[in-house]
Structures are given as structure tokens and as C-alpha cells.
Coordinates of C-alpha atoms in Angstrom, one line a residue:
M1 CA 26.5 18.7 -5.8
G2 CA 22.7 18.3 -5.8
H3 CA 20.3 17.6 -3.0
I4 CA 21.4 14.7 -0.8
L5 CA 18.6 12.3 0.3
K6 CA 19.3 10.8 3.7
C7 CA 17.7 7.7 5.3
I8 CA 17.8 8.2 9.1
S9 CA 17.6 4.9 10.9
P10 CA 14.8 4.9 13.5
I11 CA 16.9 2.4 15.5
D12 CA 19.4 5.0 16.7
G13 CA 18.9 8.2 14.7
S14 CA 22.0 7.6 12.6
V15 CA 22.3 8.2 8.9
F16 CA 22.0 4.7 7.4
A17 CA 22.2 5.6 3.7
E18 CA 22.4 8.6 1.5
R19 CA 22.1 9.2 -2.2
E20 CA 22.3 12.3 -4.4
A21 CA 19.0 13.3 -6.0
L22 CA 19.0 13.6 -9.8
S23 CA 19.0 17.1 -11.2
P24 CA 16.0 18.1 -13.3
E25 CA 18.1 17.7 -16.4
A26 CA 19.4 14.2 -15.4
A27 CA 15.9 13.1 -14.4
R28 CA 14.5 14.2 -17.7
Q29 CA 17.2 12.2 -19.5
A30 CA 16.2 9.1 -17.5
A31 CA 12.6 9.6 -18.6
D32 CA 13.7 10.1 -22.2
R33 CA 15.7 6.9 -22.0
A34 CA 12.7 5.0 -20.7
R35 CA 10.6 6.4 -23.5
A36 CA 13.0 5.4 -26.2
A37 CA 13.4 1.9 -24.7
Q38 CA 9.7 1.3 -24.3
V39 CA 9.0 0.8 -27.9
E40 CA 11.3 -2.1 -28.3
W41 CA 10.2 -3.6 -25.0
A42 CA 6.5 -3.5 -26.0
A43 CA 7.4 -5.2 -29.3
R44 CA 8.8 -8.2 -27.5
P45 CA 6.4 -11.2 -27.2
L46 CA 4.2 -11.1 -24.1
R47 CA 5.5 -14.4 -22.9
E48 CA 9.1 -13.1 -22.9
R49 CA 8.1 -10.1 -20.8
I50 CA 6.3 -12.4 -18.4
D51 CA 9.2 -14.7 -18.0
L52 CA 11.7 -11.8 -17.5
V53 CA 9.5 -10.3 -14.8
R54 CA 9.1 -13.7 -13.0
A55 CA 12.9 -14.0 -13.1
G56 CA 13.3 -10.5 -11.6
I57 CA 10.9 -11.5 -8.8
A58 CA 13.0 -14.6 -8.1
A59 CA 16.2 -12.5 -8.1
V60 CA 14.7 -10.2 -5.4
G61 CA 13.9 -13.3 -3.3
A62 CA 17.6 -14.4 -3.6
M63 CA 18.5 -11.1 -1.8
N64 CA 16.0 -11.6 1.1
D65 CA 18.6 -12.5 3.7
E66 CA 20.2 -9.1 3.1
I67 CA 16.9 -7.2 2.6
V68 CA 15.4 -8.2 6.0
P69 CA 18.0 -6.5 8.2
E70 CA 18.3 -3.6 5.8
L71 CA 14.6 -2.9 6.2
A72 CA 14.9 -3.1 10.0
Q73 CA 17.6 -0.5 9.8
M74 CA 15.7 1.8 7.4
M75 CA 12.2 1.7 8.7
G76 CA 12.2 -0.4 11.9
R77 CA 10.3 -3.6 11.1
P78 CA 11.5 -6.5 13.3
I79 CA 13.6 -9.1 11.6
R80 CA 11.5 -11.9 13.1
Y81 CA 8.8 -11.3 10.5
G82 CA 11.1 -12.2 7.6
G83 CA 10.6 -9.3 5.3
E84 CA 8.1 -8.9 2.5
F85 CA 9.0 -11.6 -0.1
G86 CA 6.0 -13.8 0.5
G87 CA 3.5 -11.1 -0.4
F88 CA 5.9 -9.7 -3.0
E89 CA 6.1 -13.0 -4.8
E90 CA 2.3 -13.8 -4.4
R91 CA 1.3 -10.5 -6.0
G92 CA 3.9 -10.5 -8.8
S93 CA 3.3 -14.1 -9.7
H94 CA -0.5 -13.7 -9.8
M95 CA -0.2 -10.7 -12.2
A96 CA 2.2 -12.8 -14.4
T97 CA -0.3 -15.7 -14.3
I98 CA -3.3 -13.7 -15.4
A99 CA -1.5 -11.5 -17.9
E100 CA -2.3 -13.3 -21.1
E101 CA -6.0 -13.4 -20.4
A102 CA -6.1 -9.9 -19.0
L103 CA -4.2 -8.4 -21.9
A104 CA -5.9 -10.4 -24.6
D105 CA -7.8 -8.7 -27.4
I106 CA -11.5 -8.2 -26.7
A107 CA -13.4 -9.8 -29.7
V108 CA -16.5 -7.8 -30.6
G109 CA -17.5 -9.6 -33.7
E110 CA -16.4 -10.8 -37.1
D111 CA -18.3 -11.7 -40.2
D112 CA -17.7 -11.7 -44.0
T113 CA -17.5 -7.9 -44.1
T114 CA -15.9 -6.7 -40.9
K115 CA -13.7 -7.6 -38.0
R116 CA -14.0 -5.6 -34.7
Y117 CA -11.9 -5.9 -31.6
I118 CA -10.3 -3.9 -28.8
K119 CA -6.7 -4.1 -27.9
R120 CA -5.0 -3.2 -24.6
I121 CA -2.1 -0.8 -25.4
P122 CA 0.6 0.2 -22.9
H123 CA 0.6 3.8 -21.7
G124 CA 4.3 4.2 -22.4
V125 CA 6.4 5.5 -19.4
V126 CA 5.0 4.7 -16.0
L127 CA 6.3 6.4 -12.8
V128 CA 5.8 4.4 -9.6
V129 CA 6.1 6.3 -6.4
A130 CA 6.4 3.8 -3.6
P131 CA 6.0 4.3 0.2
W132 CA 8.4 3.3 3.0
N133 CA 6.0 1.1 5.1
Y134 CA 6.0 -1.8 2.6
P135 CA 8.5 -0.7 0.0
Y136 CA 8.7 -4.0 -1.9
M137 CA 5.1 -5.2 -1.8
T138 CA 3.6 -1.9 -2.7
A139 CA 6.1 -1.4 -5.5
I140 CA 5.5 -4.8 -7.1
N141 CA 1.8 -4.1 -7.3
T142 CA 2.5 -1.8 -10.2
V143 CA 6.0 -2.6 -11.4
A144 CA 5.2 -6.2 -12.4
P145 CA 2.0 -5.6 -14.4
A146 CA 3.3 -2.3 -15.9
L147 CA 6.4 -4.1 -17.3
I148 CA 4.4 -7.1 -18.4
A149 CA 1.9 -4.9 -20.2
G150 CA 4.8 -3.3 -22.2
N151 CA 5.4 -0.1 -20.3
S152 CA 8.8 1.1 -19.2
V153 CA 9.0 2.0 -15.5
L154 CA 10.7 4.6 -13.4
L155 CA 10.6 3.7 -9.7
K156 CA 10.9 6.4 -7.0
H157 CA 11.1 5.2 -3.4
A158 CA 10.6 7.1 -0.3
T159 CA 13.8 8.5 1.3
Q160 CA 13.0 6.4 4.4
T161 CA 13.6 3.2 2.4
L162 CA 16.2 4.7 0.1
L163 CA 17.9 1.4 -0.9
A164 CA 14.8 -0.7 -1.8
G165 CA 14.4 0.6 -5.3
E166 CA 18.1 0.1 -6.0
R167 CA 17.8 -3.6 -5.0
M168 CA 14.7 -4.1 -7.1
A169 CA 16.3 -2.6 -10.2
R170 CA 19.5 -4.6 -9.7
A171 CA 17.6 -7.8 -9.4
F172 CA 15.4 -7.2 -12.5
H173 CA 18.5 -6.2 -14.5
S174 CA 20.3 -9.3 -13.5
A175 CA 17.3 -11.3 -14.8
G176 CA 17.5 -9.6 -18.2
V177 CA 15.1 -6.7 -18.0
P178 CA 16.9 -3.9 -19.9
E179 CA 18.3 -1.1 -17.7
A180 CA 16.5 1.7 -19.6
V181 CA 13.2 -0.2 -19.3
F182 CA 13.2 -0.4 -15.5
Q183 CA 15.1 2.4 -13.7
N184 CA 15.4 3.3 -10.1
V185 CA 15.5 7.1 -9.7
F186 CA 16.4 9.3 -6.8
L187 CA 14.1 12.4 -7.1
D188 CA 13.2 15.2 -4.7
H189 CA 9.7 16.6 -4.6
S190 CA 10.5 19.6 -6.8
T191 CA 12.0 17.6 -9.6
T192 CA 9.1 15.1 -9.5
S193 CA 6.6 17.9 -9.8
T194 CA 8.5 19.4 -12.7
L195 CA 8.6 16.2 -14.6
L196 CA 4.9 15.7 -14.0
A197 CA 4.1 19.2 -15.3
D198 CA 6.3 18.6 -18.3
R199 CA 4.4 15.4 -19.2
A200 CA 7.5 13.2 -18.8
F201 CA 5.2 10.3 -17.8
D202 CA 2.1 8.7 -19.3
F203 CA 0.8 7.2 -16.1
V204 CA 1.7 7.7 -12.4
N205 CA 0.9 5.4 -9.5
F206 CA 1.4 7.0 -6.2
T207 CA 1.1 5.4 -2.7
G208 CA 1.4 7.7 0.2
S209 CA -0.3 10.4 2.2
V210 CA -3.4 12.4 1.2
G211 CA -1.2 15.5 1.1
G212 CA 1.2 13.8 -1.2
G213 CA -1.7 12.7 -3.5
R214 CA -3.0 16.3 -3.7
A215 CA 0.5 17.5 -4.6
M216 CA 0.7 14.9 -7.4
E217 CA -2.7 15.9 -8.8
Q218 CA -1.7 19.6 -8.6
A219 CA 1.6 18.9 -10.4
A220 CA -0.2 17.0 -13.1
A221 CA -3.1 19.4 -13.5
G222 CA -3.8 20.1 -17.2
T223 CA -1.5 17.4 -18.5
F224 CA -4.2 14.7 -18.7
T225 CA -1.7 12.3 -17.2
G226 CA -3.4 9.3 -15.7
L227 CA -3.0 8.9 -11.9
G228 CA -3.6 6.0 -9.6
L229 CA -3.7 7.1 -6.0
E230 CA -3.6 4.9 -2.9
L231 CA -3.7 7.4 0.0
G232 CA -4.7 7.4 3.7
G233 CA -6.9 5.1 5.7
K234 CA -8.8 4.8 8.9
D235 CA -9.9 1.3 8.5
P236 CA -12.6 -0.1 10.8
G237 CA -13.3 -3.5 12.2
Y238 CA -16.9 -4.5 13.3
V239 CA -17.4 -7.5 15.6
M240 CA -21.0 -8.7 15.5
E241 CA -22.6 -10.7 18.3
D242 CA -22.2 -14.0 16.5
A243 CA -18.5 -13.5 15.7
D244 CA -15.7 -16.0 16.7
L245 CA -14.4 -13.8 19.5
D246 CA -10.9 -15.2 19.8
A247 CA -10.3 -15.1 16.1
A248 CA -11.7 -11.5 15.9
V249 CA -9.5 -10.3 18.7
A250 CA -6.3 -11.9 17.4
T251 CA -6.8 -10.8 13.8
L252 CA -8.0 -7.2 14.5
I253 CA -5.3 -6.5 17.1
D254 CA -2.6 -7.9 14.9
G255 CA -4.0 -5.7 12.1
A256 CA -3.8 -2.7 14.3
M257 CA -0.3 -3.3 15.7
F258 CA 1.7 -5.2 13.1
N259 CA 4.6 -3.1 11.6
S260 CA 4.0 -0.7 14.5
G261 CA 0.6 0.1 13.1
Q262 CA 2.2 1.5 9.9
C263 CA 0.1 -0.4 7.4
C264 CA -2.0 1.1 4.6
C265 CA -5.0 -1.1 5.5
G266 CA -4.2 -1.5 9.2
I267 CA -7.1 -1.5 11.6
E268 CA -7.4 1.9 13.3
R269 CA -10.8 1.7 15.0
I270 CA -12.9 -1.2 16.2
Y271 CA -16.7 -1.4 16.9
V272 CA -17.8 -4.3 19.0
H273 CA -21.3 -5.5 19.7
E274 CA -22.2 -4.7 23.3
S275 CA -22.6 -8.3 24.2
L276 CA -19.0 -9.1 23.4
Y277 CA -17.4 -5.7 24.2
E278 CA -16.0 -6.3 27.7
A279 CA -14.5 -9.7 26.7
F280 CA -13.1 -8.3 23.5
V281 CA -11.3 -5.5 25.3
D282 CA -9.9 -7.8 28.0
K283 CA -8.5 -10.2 25.4
A284 CA -7.1 -7.3 23.3
V285 CA -5.3 -5.8 26.2
A286 CA -3.8 -9.1 27.2
I287 CA -2.4 -9.6 23.7
V288 CA -0.8 -6.1 23.5
E289 CA 0.6 -6.2 27.0
G290 CA 2.5 -9.3 25.9
Y291 CA 4.3 -7.5 23.1
K292 CA 8.0 -6.8 23.3
L293 CA 9.0 -3.3 22.1
G294 CA 12.6 -3.0 21.2
N295 CA 15.4 -3.0 18.6
P296 CA 14.1 -4.6 15.4
L297 CA 17.4 -6.5 14.9
D298 CA 16.6 -8.5 18.1
A299 CA 14.8 -11.7 17.1
E300 CA 12.6 -11.4 20.3
T301 CA 11.2 -8.0 19.3
D302 CA 7.5 -7.9 18.3
I303 CA 7.2 -4.1 17.8
G304 CA 10.1 -2.0 16.6
P305 CA 10.4 1.8 16.5
M306 CA 8.2 3.8 14.3
A307 CA 10.0 4.8 11.0
N308 CA 10.5 8.4 12.1
I309 CA 10.3 10.4 15.3
R310 CA 7.8 12.8 13.8
F311 CA 5.4 9.9 13.0
A312 CA 5.6 8.8 16.6
R313 CA 5.1 12.3 17.8
E314 CA 1.8 12.5 15.8
V315 CA 0.5 9.3 17.4
R316 CA 1.5 10.5 20.9
D317 CA -0.3 13.7 20.3
Q318 CA -3.5 11.9 19.3
I319 CA -3.3 9.7 22.3
E320 CA -2.7 12.5 24.7
E321 CA -5.6 14.6 23.2
A322 CA -7.9 11.6 23.5
L323 CA -7.0 11.0 27.2
A324 CA -7.5 14.7 28.0
A325 CA -11.0 14.4 26.4
G326 CA -12.0 11.4 28.5
A327 CA -10.6 8.3 26.8
R328 CA -9.1 5.5 28.9
A329 CA -5.7 3.9 28.2
H330 CA -5.4 0.2 28.9
V331 CA -1.7 -0.6 28.2
M332 CA 1.1 0.3 30.6
H333 CA 3.9 2.5 29.3
K334 CA 6.7 0.1 28.2
P335 CA 10.2 0.8 29.6
E336 CA 11.7 0.8 26.1
D337 CA 9.5 3.8 25.1
D338 CA 12.1 6.6 24.8
G339 CA 9.7 9.4 23.9
G340 CA 11.2 9.3 20.4
A341 CA 10.7 6.7 17.7
Y342 CA 10.2 3.8 20.2
L343 CA 6.5 4.1 21.1
S344 CA 4.4 1.9 23.4
P345 CA 1.4 0.3 21.7
Q346 CA -1.9 1.4 23.1
I347 CA -5.6 0.5 23.3
L348 CA -8.1 3.2 24.1
T349 CA -11.7 2.9 25.1
E350 CA -14.4 5.5 26.0
V351 CA -13.4 7.2 22.8
T352 CA -15.7 9.2 20.5
H353 CA -15.6 10.5 17.0
D354 CA -15.0 13.9 18.4
M355 CA -11.4 12.7 19.0
R356 CA -8.7 12.9 16.3
V357 CA -7.6 9.4 17.2
M358 CA -11.0 8.1 15.8
R359 CA -11.1 10.4 12.8
E360 CA -7.6 11.2 11.5
E361 CA -5.1 8.6 10.2
S362 CA -2.9 7.6 13.1
F363 CA -0.6 5.2 11.2
G364 CA 0.8 3.9 14.5
P365 CA 0.3 1.3 17.2
V366 CA -2.9 2.7 18.7
V367 CA -6.5 1.6 18.3
G368 CA -9.8 2.9 19.7
I369 CA -12.5 0.5 20.6
M370 CA -16.2 1.5 20.9
K371 CA -19.3 -0.4 22.0
V372 CA -22.2 -0.6 19.5
S373 CA -25.8 -1.8 19.7
G374 CA -26.0 -3.4 16.3
D375 CA -25.6 -3.0 12.5
E376 CA -27.2 0.4 12.1
E377 CA -25.0 2.1 14.6
A378 CA -21.9 0.3 13.4
I379 CA -22.5 1.2 9.7
R380 CA -23.1 4.9 10.7
L381 CA -19.8 5.0 12.6
M382 CA -17.8 3.1 10.0
N383 CA -19.0 5.6 7.3
D384 CA -18.3 8.6 9.6
S385 CA -14.9 9.0 8.0
C386 CA -13.3 10.9 5.2
F387 CA -11.4 7.7 4.3
G388 CA -12.6 4.4 2.6
L389 CA -9.9 1.8 2.0
T390 CA -11.0 -1.5 3.8
A391 CA -13.5 -2.6 6.4
S392 CA -13.3 -5.9 8.4
L393 CA -16.6 -7.5 9.3
W394 CA -16.8 -10.4 11.9
T395 CA -19.8 -12.7 11.8
A396 CA -20.8 -16.3 11.0
D397 CA -23.4 -15.1 8.6
I398 CA -22.1 -14.4 5.1
A399 CA -25.4 -12.9 3.9
R400 CA -25.3 -10.4 6.7
A401 CA -21.7 -9.5 5.9
Q402 CA -22.7 -8.9 2.3
R403 CA -25.7 -6.7 3.4
V404 CA -23.5 -4.7 5.8
G405 CA -20.7 -4.6 3.3
D406 CA -22.9 -3.1 0.6
R407 CA -23.6 -0.2 2.8
V408 CA -20.1 0.5 4.0
E409 CA -18.2 3.2 2.0
T410 CA -14.9 1.4 1.3
G411 CA -12.8 -0.1 -1.4
T412 CA -12.6 -3.6 0.1
V413 CA -14.9 -5.6 2.4
F414 CA -13.3 -8.4 4.5
M415 CA -15.3 -11.0 6.3
N416 CA -13.4 -12.7 9.2
R417 CA -10.1 -11.3 7.9
A418 CA -8.2 -8.0 7.8
D419 CA -5.1 -6.3 6.6
Y420 CA -4.5 -8.4 3.5
L421 CA -4.2 -7.8 -0.3
D422 CA -5.7 -10.6 -2.3
P423 CA -4.0 -10.1 -5.7
G424 CA -7.0 -11.5 -7.5
L425 CA -9.1 -8.6 -6.2
C426 CA -8.8 -5.0 -7.2
W427 CA -6.9 -2.9 -4.6
T428 CA -8.8 0.4 -4.5
G429 CA -10.2 3.0 -2.2
C430 CA -12.8 5.7 -2.2
K431 CA -13.1 9.2 -0.7
E432 CA -9.7 10.4 0.6
S433 CA -8.3 6.9 0.4
G434 CA -7.7 7.5 -3.3
R435 CA -8.9 6.4 -6.7
G436 CA -7.9 4.0 -9.5
G437 CA -7.1 0.3 -8.8
G438 CA -4.2 -2.0 -8.7
L439 CA -3.7 -5.8 -8.9
S440 CA -6.3 -8.1 -10.5
V441 CA -7.5 -7.8 -14.1
I442 CA -8.5 -4.2 -13.4
G443 CA -4.8 -3.4 -12.5
Y444 CA -4.0 -4.2 -16.1
H445 CA -6.8 -2.1 -17.4
N446 CA -5.4 0.9 -15.5
L447 CA -1.9 0.3 -16.9
T448 CA -3.1 0.2 -20.5
R449 CA -5.4 2.1 -22.7
P450 CA -8.1 0.6 -25.0
K451 CA -7.6 0.9 -28.7
S452 CA -10.6 -0.1 -31.0
Y453 CA -10.3 -1.7 -34.4
Y454 CA -13.1 -1.6 -37.0
L455 CA -11.7 -3.5 -40.0
K456 CA -13.9 -3.5 -43.1
K457 CA -12.9 -6.3 -45.4
T458 CA -14.7 -5.1 -48.5
T459 CA -15.3 -1.7 -50.1

């Protein structure tokens, strides 16, 4: 028997699901099946591929009543939030809607003697490595446009959400997408690396940690396999003196605490103009003190356990180190905090960038809040990070937001919003937050290659 992958439920530490990882030989066979099936799939009319992907998305939606408690069991998100289908459908449907225009030939010119144009050609076999924090929404970012563009797809999910890929594949197959064209695969790290080194894939989209992204690049080194990498983040919010204070507090604290802080673009540090600082902190603390920590299967729970005890341990370590260095904690320890996966949410002030909690990714329900004198100080602090995924700016002045946003080193600039992926915009990062881009027209460009045609009509 091969390596057994086990999903340990954060609710009680029990084994919720387990699957046997494919052997290197079986994994290679799956990739070979995908390659063989891709040619026929790409030859189908674009409209047919679009319709089949739309039907697959709808089939996932039909499973939502089963998916929501299953996610709670696997990674701890409370059932009260209803799962991921809203964002899943929004992203997939948008990519289906723009496909014909995004994939259309680019006409360069035609006259009596020549015709010139550029086609978008599918890469071939695409590997999608999806994370556990939003296993459906992050996967569909690439799965939908990759299939629509004419690629075949192998989907590898994190062990923490072991069953998500199985459900997606089952739904898409029921809608008519051929089984060899969209395969869910259970792979361990070693086999994944071996397949990358052997050029089993033509493009890989990976969402996960910085360390995981480095491992993917190292495995693919010298193969010239294209990589899209969405990695870590330490996303800042900046509240200017003219901001709508109540809206800023509500949105930024929700962005910091939702999903137990386990969001790719969650808010992990907040800079508030000195004129609003005290009021912002008071309102933020009141919100977090009202949260109910508990079993995610309880409809009253606002914050469930973190997905794994080791994730919670890292957040506790960052908080304790900050407190030892002079930070101030504002939220009382909640009785449901068991010292394990169940972790009390926390707001810290009197923090500095000498503390790990303001520099390193926390990926948990903690946020540090600092007072700033104005734009120059805020920009310097926002850019004082090895990450660059999103930044959330709060002001009534759109021109000011644009000026500040132009100077912030980030993939996305929000004004008066946070923690959201607009599928019409490119989802991308800079620095250690990754490279490449998903969603939008650019997402299609990254999942295809350009092929130029110079057709001379006369000789």
C-alpha cells in the first residue's frame, strides 16, 4: 500500500477522511491520459467547452448542502457562512462570459498579399495545486479558464481538504466533461516533484506557502514549465483621516478575522491616522469581543478552530513574542480556547515592525494596529514587507487613493474595500506573494501561449 493521506479534523482531532496517494507510476499514467485526451478536448468548439464548464459549476452548487458541513469538518469554517459557492460561481461564470473575447484571434492586419494574426493556444496539461483555506474558490480560478481554453486539468488539493477535489471532479464529470480531461489526483510532495521534473505538465498553478512555491520552482528548474504562484501575504489596511470610520473598522476587522484569519488576502496589519486611532481601536475591540469561538457545526459560531494545531501554535507564538516585546493585547482569552486548534482572536497595539507579528505571515485571527501621522509614514510601513498581495486604503478621496496606491508595492489596491477577488481584475502579487496572474483576461493569457501567423497569399 502506498502513502496514506489523512485529513485530521480540527474540530476534535479525529481522522475525518483518508485516501491513498498515487504511486509515481500511477500518477504518470494519469498525466498521460490527460495529455491524450487534451487534443480532442481542444478540438471541440469553444462554445461547447464553455457550456460544459458552466454545467459543472452548477453541479457543484447542487452539492452545497453537503459541502458546507464537510468543509467545517475538514478545515473548521463555521457553517453559518454557507460555504464558498457564491464566490465559486461568480468567478467561474465571469471567466465563461469573457472567454470568447479573451481567446479570440488578435487581428494584426490583412491586405491583398498577406494576412497576419495571433492565436491563443492552450498549453496542454495544467496542474492546479489548490490550498485548504478556500479549496473551491481558489481552484475554480484556474480550473474553469484552463478547461475553457482547451487544456486538460489535473487537480491536487491539500490534504486538509482532501475531499474537495473529488467533489469537483464528480460534479464536472456529471455535467459531461470527460473524466480524462479533468482528473482529481491524490499526490504526495515527492511524486508531485518527480512529475514536475519529468515535464509531465505544461503549466502549473500553485496556491500556498512561500516555502511551497520555492519547492515548486526548484522541482521545475530547467524544464521551462510555466508556473503561476500565489503565495504568502501580510496585507495592510490604511485608514486616512477622512475615512468613514465605522465602515473601515467593520470591513478591516472582518477581513482580519473571517475564516479564523486564514485568508490569502486577509488583513494582517492596520495603520490608522492619529486623529482616528483611539476610536478605531475601541470599535475594533468591541467587534472582536462579540465573536463566539466554538464548534463550526454550531450555527451560532462566528470563529471556528484553525485548520490545524500547528497553525494555531505559530499564531500563539507570534502573539506571545509581541507581548514580551511590549505589545498590548486588547481581547480577553475566550473560555473555548483550548490551547490547541481553538484560538482566541486578538487585537494588538503598541506593536512595531521589529515584531514577527507585523512582519511574517500570521494566517490567523490576530491583527496589529499602529498609529501613523500621514501618507508618507503609512506608505513606508506598508512597503516594509517582503510580501505584496493586496492593500486596503480608506478615504473619501479617490485621487488620493490612486496616488497612494501607485506607491504601494502590491498586486491589488482596494479603496474602501478589502479581502475580495473581483474576477474582472487580475489576481496577482509581487515580491514573495508570487508571480503570474489569475482571473480576468490576463488569466486566459497565462493559461495559453501566443502563436503568430504570417500568411502570404501570393508568391
